Short mmCIF file of C-alpha atoms and ligand atoms in Angstrom, two decimals:
data_model
loop_
_atom_site.label_atom_id
_atom_site.label_comp_id
_atom_site.label_asym_id
_atom_site.label_seq_id
_atom_site.Cartn_x
_atom_site.Cartn_y
_atom_site.Cartn_z
CA MET A 690 49.77 75.34 114.82
CA LYS A 691 53.45 74.99 114.18
CA GLY A 692 52.96 72.32 111.55
CA ARG A 693 55.47 70.10 113.33
CA LYS A 694 55.55 66.51 112.18
CA LEU A 695 56.87 63.64 114.26
CA LEU A 696 59.01 61.32 112.14
CA MET A 697 58.63 57.84 113.64
CA ILE A 698 59.86 55.56 110.87
CA PRO A 699 62.81 53.16 111.21
CA GLY A 700 65.24 55.68 109.70
CA PRO A 701 65.70 58.49 109.03
CA ILE A 702 64.63 59.42 112.55
CA GLU A 703 64.10 62.61 114.55
CA PHE A 704 67.53 64.21 114.94
CA GLU A 705 68.84 66.22 117.90
CA PRO A 706 68.80 70.00 117.22
CA GLU A 707 72.57 70.22 117.93
CA VAL A 708 73.21 67.60 115.24
CA LEU A 709 71.18 69.56 112.68
CA GLN A 710 72.93 72.78 113.69
CA ALA A 711 76.31 71.11 113.18
CA LEU A 712 75.18 70.13 109.70
CA GLY A 713 74.50 73.76 108.87
CA MET A 714 77.98 75.11 109.66
CA SER A 715 80.17 76.64 106.95
CA THR A 716 81.85 73.83 105.07
CA THR A 717 85.58 73.72 105.72
CA SER A 718 88.37 72.03 103.80
CA HIS A 719 88.62 68.31 104.38
CA VAL A 720 92.27 68.91 105.35
CA ALA A 721 91.64 71.88 107.67
CA PRO A 722 93.14 71.18 111.12
CA ASP A 723 89.73 71.59 112.82
CA PHE A 724 88.13 69.06 110.53
CA ILE A 725 91.00 66.59 110.88
CA GLU A 726 90.40 66.76 114.64
CA VAL A 727 86.66 66.15 114.18
CA PHE A 728 87.25 63.15 111.90
CA GLY A 729 89.86 61.66 114.24
CA ASN A 730 87.58 62.15 117.24
CA SER A 731 84.68 60.50 115.44
CA LEU A 732 86.75 57.38 114.73
CA GLU A 733 87.74 57.23 118.41
CA LEU A 734 84.17 57.78 119.64
CA MET A 735 82.89 55.02 117.34
CA ARG A 736 85.04 52.53 119.25
CA LYS A 737 83.25 53.51 122.47
CA VAL A 738 79.79 53.10 120.94
CA TRP A 739 80.69 49.76 119.32
CA LYS A 740 82.61 48.70 122.47
CA SER A 741 85.49 47.79 120.26
CA PRO A 742 88.70 49.32 121.64
CA LYS A 743 90.73 47.18 119.21
CA GLY A 744 88.56 47.71 116.14
CA GLN A 745 89.45 49.45 112.88
CA ALA A 746 86.82 52.11 112.24
CA PHE A 747 85.75 53.26 108.77
CA ILE A 748 83.66 56.34 107.94
CA VAL A 749 82.79 56.50 104.24
CA SER A 750 80.15 58.48 102.32
CA GLY A 751 77.28 56.22 101.35
CA THR A 752 74.35 54.44 102.96
CA GLY A 753 74.12 51.40 105.21
CA THR A 754 74.04 49.25 102.10
CA LEU A 755 77.51 50.52 101.17
CA ALA A 756 78.74 49.35 104.58
CA MET A 757 77.33 45.87 103.77
CA ASP A 758 78.91 46.05 100.31
CA MET A 759 82.24 47.07 101.83
CA ALA A 760 82.27 44.08 104.21
CA ALA A 761 81.48 41.68 101.38
CA ALA A 762 83.86 43.25 98.83
CA ASN A 763 86.84 43.25 101.19
CA LEU A 764 86.41 39.94 103.00
CA ILE A 765 85.01 37.65 100.32
CA GLU A 766 86.78 36.13 97.32
CA GLN A 767 85.33 34.11 94.46
CA GLY A 768 83.99 30.76 95.69
CA ASP A 769 84.21 31.51 99.44
CA ARG A 770 81.40 29.87 101.41
CA VAL A 771 79.22 32.28 103.41
CA LEU A 772 76.31 31.42 105.69
CA VAL A 773 73.53 34.03 105.66
CA ILE A 774 71.24 33.95 108.68
CA SER A 775 68.10 35.76 107.62
CA THR A 776 65.15 37.14 109.54
CA GLY A 777 63.71 39.21 106.71
CA TYR A 778 64.34 41.59 103.82
CA PHE A 779 67.85 42.70 104.81
CA GLY A 780 69.13 39.14 105.26
CA LYS A 781 68.23 38.48 101.65
CA ARG A 782 69.91 41.73 100.62
CA PHE A 783 73.15 40.51 102.22
CA LYS A 784 72.90 37.30 100.19
CA ASP A 785 72.42 39.32 96.97
CA ILE A 786 75.49 41.43 97.75
CA LEU A 787 77.65 38.40 98.61
CA ASP A 788 76.52 36.55 95.48
CA ARG A 789 77.64 39.53 93.39
CA TYR A 790 81.20 38.99 94.65
CA GLY A 791 81.09 35.32 93.70
CA ALA A 792 80.47 33.93 97.20
CA ASN A 793 79.03 30.45 97.52
CA THR A 794 76.16 31.38 99.84
CA THR A 795 73.87 29.23 101.94
CA ILE A 796 70.87 31.04 103.40
CA LEU A 797 69.06 29.94 106.55
CA GLU A 798 65.72 31.72 106.56
CA ALA A 799 63.74 31.97 109.79
CA PRO A 800 59.99 31.34 109.56
CA LEU A 801 58.04 34.61 109.65
CA GLY A 802 58.13 36.09 113.14
CA GLU A 803 60.82 33.76 114.40
CA VAL A 804 64.62 33.46 114.53
CA VAL A 805 66.86 30.69 113.15
CA PRO A 806 67.61 28.20 115.98
CA LEU A 807 71.26 27.98 117.07
CA GLU A 808 71.25 24.23 116.41
CA ALA A 809 70.41 24.84 112.75
CA ILE A 810 73.29 27.31 112.48
CA GLU A 811 75.76 24.90 114.09
CA LYS A 812 74.54 22.04 111.88
CA GLU A 813 75.37 24.14 108.79
CA LEU A 814 78.74 25.31 110.14
CA LYS A 815 79.69 21.67 110.79
CA THR A 816 79.25 20.78 107.12
CA GLY A 817 82.42 22.53 106.15
CA SER A 818 84.56 25.53 105.94
CA PHE A 819 82.53 28.71 105.89
CA LYS A 820 84.71 31.79 105.49
CA ALA A 821 82.06 34.02 107.06
CA LEU A 822 78.53 34.21 108.33
CA THR A 823 76.19 37.20 108.38
CA ILE A 824 73.62 38.13 111.00
CA THR A 825 70.98 40.87 110.79
CA HIS A 826 70.89 42.18 114.37
CA VAL A 827 67.50 43.84 113.91
CA ASP A 828 65.78 43.17 110.61
CA THR A 829 63.91 46.38 109.95
CA SER A 830 61.36 44.59 107.77
CA THR A 831 60.15 42.33 110.58
CA GLY A 832 61.18 44.06 113.82
CA ILE A 833 62.95 40.84 114.85
CA LEU A 834 65.94 41.04 117.20
CA VAL A 835 68.58 38.32 116.92
CA ASP A 836 71.01 37.68 119.81
CA PRO A 837 74.40 37.87 118.07
CA LYS A 838 76.41 36.71 121.08
CA PRO A 839 75.97 32.92 120.84
CA ILE A 840 76.22 33.05 117.03
CA ALA A 841 79.53 34.93 117.20
CA LYS A 842 80.74 32.27 119.62
CA LEU A 843 79.78 29.50 117.19
CA ALA A 844 81.52 31.39 114.39
CA GLN A 845 84.73 31.44 116.45
CA LYS A 846 84.40 27.73 117.21
CA TYR A 847 84.27 26.96 113.48
CA ASN A 848 86.89 29.55 112.51
CA THR A 849 84.37 31.63 110.57
CA LEU A 850 84.22 35.43 110.40
CA SER A 851 81.06 36.93 111.90
CA ILE A 852 79.56 39.97 110.15
CA LEU A 853 76.77 41.84 111.91
CA ASP A 854 74.37 44.07 109.96
CA GLY A 855 73.75 46.54 112.76
CA VAL A 856 72.13 49.22 110.61
CA CYS A 857 69.01 49.20 112.79
CA SER A 858 70.77 48.39 116.07
CA VAL A 859 74.12 50.17 116.59
CA ALA A 860 73.65 52.82 119.32
CA GLY A 861 70.22 51.38 120.19
CA GLU A 862 70.59 47.68 121.02
CA GLU A 863 73.27 46.11 123.22
CA ILE A 864 76.51 45.53 121.29
CA ASN A 865 79.82 44.50 122.74
CA GLN A 866 81.88 43.87 119.62
CA ASP A 867 85.27 42.89 121.06
CA GLU A 868 83.96 40.88 124.01
CA TRP A 869 81.48 38.97 121.86
CA GLY A 870 84.08 38.38 119.14
CA LEU A 871 82.16 39.95 116.26
CA ASP A 872 84.46 40.59 113.28
CA VAL A 873 82.47 43.28 111.51
CA VAL A 874 79.71 45.49 112.91
CA LEU A 875 78.32 48.00 110.42
CA THR A 876 75.63 50.68 110.24
CA GLY A 877 74.38 53.78 108.43
CA SER A 878 74.15 57.25 109.92
CA GLN A 879 70.37 57.80 109.73
CA LYS A 880 69.25 55.14 112.19
CA ALA A 881 70.06 54.94 115.91
CA ILE A 882 73.35 56.84 115.39
CA GLY A 883 71.15 59.88 114.83
CA VAL A 884 72.72 61.70 111.84
CA PRO A 885 70.97 62.50 108.54
CA PRO A 886 71.43 59.87 105.79
CA GLY A 887 74.75 59.68 103.93
CA LEU A 888 77.42 57.92 106.01
CA ALA A 889 78.39 54.25 105.99
CA LEU A 890 80.04 53.30 109.31
CA LEU A 891 81.93 50.07 109.87
CA MET A 892 84.15 48.53 112.53
CA ALA A 893 86.42 45.61 111.64
CA SER A 894 88.21 43.33 114.12
CA GLU A 895 91.94 42.62 113.99
CA LYS A 896 91.09 39.17 112.63
CA ALA A 897 88.94 40.66 109.85
CA MET A 898 91.80 42.99 108.88
CA GLU A 899 94.23 40.02 108.84
CA VAL A 900 91.91 38.02 106.59
CA TRP A 901 91.60 41.03 104.27
CA LYS A 902 95.40 41.53 104.14
CA LYS A 903 95.88 37.89 103.17
CA ARG A 904 93.55 38.06 100.15
CA LYS A 905 94.86 36.31 97.06
CA THR A 906 92.82 38.38 94.61
CA PRO A 907 92.19 42.14 94.37
CA VAL A 908 89.02 43.66 95.86
CA CYS A 909 86.49 43.77 93.01
CA ASN A 910 85.10 47.19 93.94
CA TYR A 911 87.24 50.29 93.52
CA TYR A 912 85.29 52.65 95.80
CA ALA A 913 84.81 50.14 98.65
CA ASP A 914 88.40 48.81 98.65
CA TRP A 915 90.00 49.16 102.09
CA ASN A 916 93.35 49.65 100.31
CA ASN A 917 91.98 53.08 99.43
CA TRP A 918 90.33 53.86 102.77
CA LEU A 919 92.60 52.38 105.44
CA PRO A 920 95.42 54.95 104.87
CA ILE A 921 92.82 57.72 105.10
CA MET A 922 91.39 56.46 108.41
CA THR A 923 94.94 56.01 109.77
CA ALA A 924 95.90 59.53 108.71
CA TYR A 925 92.86 61.17 110.31
CA GLU A 926 93.44 59.22 113.47
CA GLU A 927 97.05 60.39 113.54
CA ARG A 928 95.75 63.91 112.84
CA ARG A 929 97.45 64.14 109.44
CA PRO A 930 95.88 65.47 106.22
CA SER A 931 95.13 62.95 103.47
CA TYR A 932 92.85 62.42 100.51
CA PHE A 933 91.19 59.62 98.61
CA GLY A 934 87.57 60.73 98.03
CA THR A 935 86.28 64.00 99.48
CA PRO A 936 84.65 63.20 102.82
CA ALA A 937 81.11 64.45 103.55
CA VAL A 938 82.53 67.25 105.72
CA ASN A 939 79.25 68.55 107.21
CA LEU A 940 77.85 65.08 107.86
CA ILE A 941 81.04 64.12 109.71
CA VAL A 942 80.84 67.24 111.87
CA ALA A 943 77.25 66.21 112.64
CA LEU A 944 78.43 62.65 113.35
CA GLU A 945 80.97 63.84 115.92
CA THR A 946 78.22 65.90 117.59
CA SER A 947 75.88 62.91 117.74
CA LEU A 948 78.57 60.50 118.96
CA LYS A 949 79.38 62.95 121.76
CA ILE A 950 75.69 63.09 122.74
CA ILE A 951 75.55 59.27 122.70
CA CYS A 952 78.70 58.91 124.82
CA LYS A 953 77.48 61.55 127.24
CA GLU A 954 74.32 59.54 127.84
CA GLY A 955 76.47 56.38 128.00
CA MET A 956 75.80 53.27 125.91
CA ASP A 957 74.50 51.18 128.82
CA LYS A 958 71.97 53.83 129.81
CA ARG A 959 71.03 54.38 126.19
CA VAL A 960 70.35 50.69 125.60
CA LYS A 961 68.25 50.58 128.81
CA ARG A 962 66.21 53.57 127.61
CA HIS A 963 65.51 51.84 124.30
CA GLN A 964 64.51 48.63 126.08
CA LEU A 965 62.23 50.39 128.52
CA LEU A 966 60.45 52.51 125.94
CA ALA A 967 60.06 49.57 123.54
CA LYS A 968 58.54 47.42 126.27
CA ALA A 969 56.08 50.13 127.28
CA PHE A 970 55.22 50.78 123.63
CA ARG A 971 54.47 47.10 123.04
CA ALA A 972 52.21 47.17 126.11
CA GLY A 973 50.35 50.11 124.55
CA ILE A 974 50.04 48.32 121.21
CA THR A 975 48.76 45.15 122.91
CA ALA A 976 46.16 47.22 124.78
CA LEU A 977 44.79 48.24 121.36
CA ASP A 978 44.23 44.53 120.58
CA LEU A 979 46.94 44.76 117.94
CA GLU A 980 49.37 41.95 117.24
CA ILE A 981 53.09 42.43 116.70
CA LEU A 982 55.04 40.50 114.09
CA PRO A 983 57.67 38.83 116.34
CA LYS A 984 56.14 35.74 117.93
CA THR A 985 57.71 36.33 121.36
CA LYS A 986 58.73 39.42 123.33
CA GLN A 987 62.28 38.09 123.69
CA ILE A 988 62.88 38.52 119.96
CA ALA A 989 61.08 41.87 119.59
CA ALA A 990 63.44 44.70 118.63
CA ASN A 991 63.91 47.72 120.87
CA THR A 992 64.52 50.10 117.97
CA LEU A 993 61.28 49.55 116.05
CA THR A 994 57.99 47.66 116.28
CA ALA A 995 56.23 45.89 113.41
CA VAL A 996 52.46 45.64 113.93
CA TYR A 997 49.76 43.80 111.94
CA TYR A 998 46.73 45.82 110.87
CA PRO A 999 43.64 44.57 112.68
CA LYS A 1000 41.16 42.46 110.71
CA GLY A 1001 38.73 44.52 108.66
CA ILE A 1002 40.87 47.66 108.73
CA ASP A 1003 42.26 49.09 105.50
CA GLY A 1004 45.98 49.66 106.11
CA ALA A 1005 46.31 52.62 103.74
CA ALA A 1006 43.35 54.34 105.41
CA LEU A 1007 44.85 53.78 108.85
CA LEU A 1008 48.27 55.15 107.85
CA SER A 1009 46.67 58.18 106.24
CA LYS A 1010 44.61 58.89 109.37
CA ILE A 1011 47.74 58.60 111.54
CA ALA A 1012 49.56 60.95 109.14
CA SER A 1013 46.75 63.49 109.46
CA SER A 1014 47.72 63.70 113.15
CA ASP A 1015 51.21 64.72 111.95
CA VAL A 1016 52.74 61.42 113.06
CA ILE A 1017 54.68 59.67 110.31
CA VAL A 1018 54.99 55.89 110.56
CA ALA A 1019 56.14 53.40 107.91
CA GLY A 1020 54.24 50.81 105.90
CA GLY A 1021 55.29 47.18 105.45
CA LEU A 1022 58.53 46.20 103.69
CA LEU A 1023 58.58 42.41 103.49
CA SER A 1024 57.04 41.66 100.09
CA GLU A 1025 55.01 38.59 101.18
CA ILE A 1026 53.03 40.58 103.77
CA LYS A 1027 53.71 44.17 102.70
CA THR A 1028 50.09 45.33 102.89
CA SER A 1029 49.20 43.58 106.14
CA TYR A 1030 51.41 45.42 108.64
CA PHE A 1031 53.09 48.71 109.49
CA ARG A 1032 56.20 49.78 111.38
CA ILE A 1033 57.02 52.38 114.02
CA GLY A 1034 60.63 53.41 114.61
CA HIS A 1035 61.63 54.26 118.20
CA MET A 1036 65.37 54.76 118.28
CA GLY A 1037 67.98 57.45 118.88
CA SER A 1038 66.55 60.56 120.49
CA VAL A 1039 63.15 58.87 121.10
CA SER A 1040 61.35 59.81 124.33
CA SER A 1041 58.23 58.72 126.19
CA ASN A 1042 56.54 61.91 124.93
CA ASP A 1043 57.06 60.83 121.33
CA LEU A 1044 55.61 57.40 121.96
CA LEU A 1045 52.58 58.77 123.81
CA ALA A 1046 51.91 60.91 120.74
CA VAL A 1047 52.24 57.87 118.46
CA LEU A 1048 49.92 55.72 120.58
CA GLY A 1049 47.43 58.58 120.78
CA ALA A 1050 47.46 58.97 116.99
CA ILE A 1051 47.07 55.22 116.34
CA GLU A 1052 44.29 54.93 118.91
CA ARG A 1053 42.35 57.87 117.49
CA ALA A 1054 42.75 56.60 113.94
CA LEU A 1055 41.42 53.16 114.91
CA LEU A 1056 38.43 54.70 116.72
CA GLU A 1057 37.65 56.90 113.72
CA LEU A 1058 37.71 53.80 111.52
CA GLY A 1059 35.11 52.19 113.80
CA GLN A 1060 37.38 49.79 115.67
CA ASN A 1061 35.88 48.54 118.92
CA ILE A 1062 38.54 49.67 121.43
CA VAL A 1063 38.42 51.86 124.53
CA SER A 1064 39.86 55.35 124.20
CA GLY A 1065 42.86 55.87 126.50
CA ASN A 1066 43.61 52.20 127.10
CA SER A 1067 46.88 52.16 125.21
CA LEU A 1068 48.08 55.33 126.93
CA GLN A 1069 47.25 53.83 130.30
CA ALA A 1070 49.08 50.60 129.52
CA PHE A 1071 52.11 52.59 128.35
CA GLN A 1072 52.16 54.77 131.47
CA ASN A 1073 51.70 51.82 133.82
CA GLU A 1074 54.57 49.94 132.23
CA LEU A 1075 56.87 52.97 132.54
CA LEU A 1076 55.84 53.55 136.17
CA ARG A 1077 56.41 49.90 136.97
CA SER A 1078 59.93 49.99 135.56
CA ASN A 1079 61.02 53.19 137.30
C1 PLP B 2336 68.15 50.44 106.78
C2 PLP B 2336 68.83 49.14 106.79
C3 PLP B 2336 69.76 48.76 105.80
C4 PLP B 2336 70.04 49.60 104.60
O1 PLP B 2336 70.53 50.84 104.93
P1 PLP B 2336 70.48 52.03 103.85
O2 PLP B 2336 71.10 53.15 104.57
O3 PLP B 2336 69.04 52.24 103.52
O4 PLP B 2336 71.26 51.57 102.68
C5 PLP B 2336 70.40 47.56 105.93
N1 PLP B 2336 70.15 46.74 106.96
C6 PLP B 2336 69.27 47.05 107.92
C7 PLP B 2336 69.05 46.12 109.05
C8 PLP B 2336 68.58 48.26 107.86
O5 PLP B 2336 67.71 48.57 108.82
#
C-alpha cells in the first residue's frame, strides 16, 4: 500500500511529476537572467495555448478570481453596462465583482442544466450600449459548457467587449481567442493548465487594451491595475529585469514546464483527449443509472462532470465510501442543489486509467450502499466507448 490518493476534483488536479519537480527547485532572484527567460517564455507559450498570437498576456500571483477581478477593474468604469451570461455559481460571482466596480449589470441566468439561448442574448444587446459581456465557458458548479464562439460574434456585432471566464476550460476545452474575437480569456493555474494554485493568467485582445488605455477614470484597484503590470510583462518579454510585486518565482518555473508539456502534446490533440475521455466517462456514469446535471450531451463539459446522487442514496455516505477507495471527488457547489449532486474533475493530465479507477470506486460504493446495479457495467460502457472512438 503506497497510500496514493487520486485527486479528481475540478481543481486543484493531479499535476505532472515534472511540474512538481520544477516547483521544488532552489528559488532564484526574480531578476536572474534564467528566470527572466522562463517568464518571457511562459508569456509566449500562453499565446499558443490561448491561440492568441496578438494577445497581451498577464501572469500575476493570485487565484482565478483575481483574473476575473483584473478584467473587471481594468475594463469597467462607474455606470458601464455589462451583460452577465450565467450558467451557475461563477456567473453570479462575475456579477458581484462587476457590481463592486460600479457596473450597471444585467444578468441572464440559464435554467438549471441549460444554457442561455442566443436569441435572449441578442435581445438584451439590442436594448442598448453594453460595454462588455461575460461568459462562463465551463461553470464548475454545474458542469455546463457554453459555446463562446457565437456569443463573441454577437458581442462584436453590438460593439461590446467579450470576457470569457475560462478558469475551468483553458487548456482543456477548445479555445481560439483571436479567431473567435474574444477580448479577454482568463484562468487560474490549478485547473486544466496543470500548475498548483497561485497564479492568475489572463490574455487581453488589442481592442481590450485600447479600451483600457482610453479610460477616463483611474483603475479602482491598486494591485490589479494594468498600469502596474503591463510594463512588467513587456520587460520580461523583452528579456529585461523589472519589478512591481515579487513574482511567484517557483510557480512560474512550474508554469513554463506545464505550458511546454501542453504545447508538446498540442492543443488540438489535448482538446480531443478531453472530449474523448469525457464522453466515455459519461457513458460509464449513465451505465450506473446516474443522471448528469446538463440536460443534453452537447452542453456537457469535457473538463468535469456533475452527477446527481441516485434517489434514496445519502450523498455524504457515498462520497465517504468513494474516498475510502482513495479517490477524491467533490461535493456540490450550487447552493440551491448543493446536497443533491457531486462533481468529478477530469482535466489536465487525466488519463483513461484515472477514470477507470473513478468509475470503479463509484460503482463499488453504490453496490455497498445497496444500489441495484450490475458490477462492471460502467467499466464496460467506458471501455466500449473508448474502443469505438479509436
Ligand atoms: C475555479 C473557478 C473560478 C475561481 O477560481 P479560483 O482560483 O478558485 O479563484 C472561477 N471561475 C470558474 C469557472 C472556476 O472553475
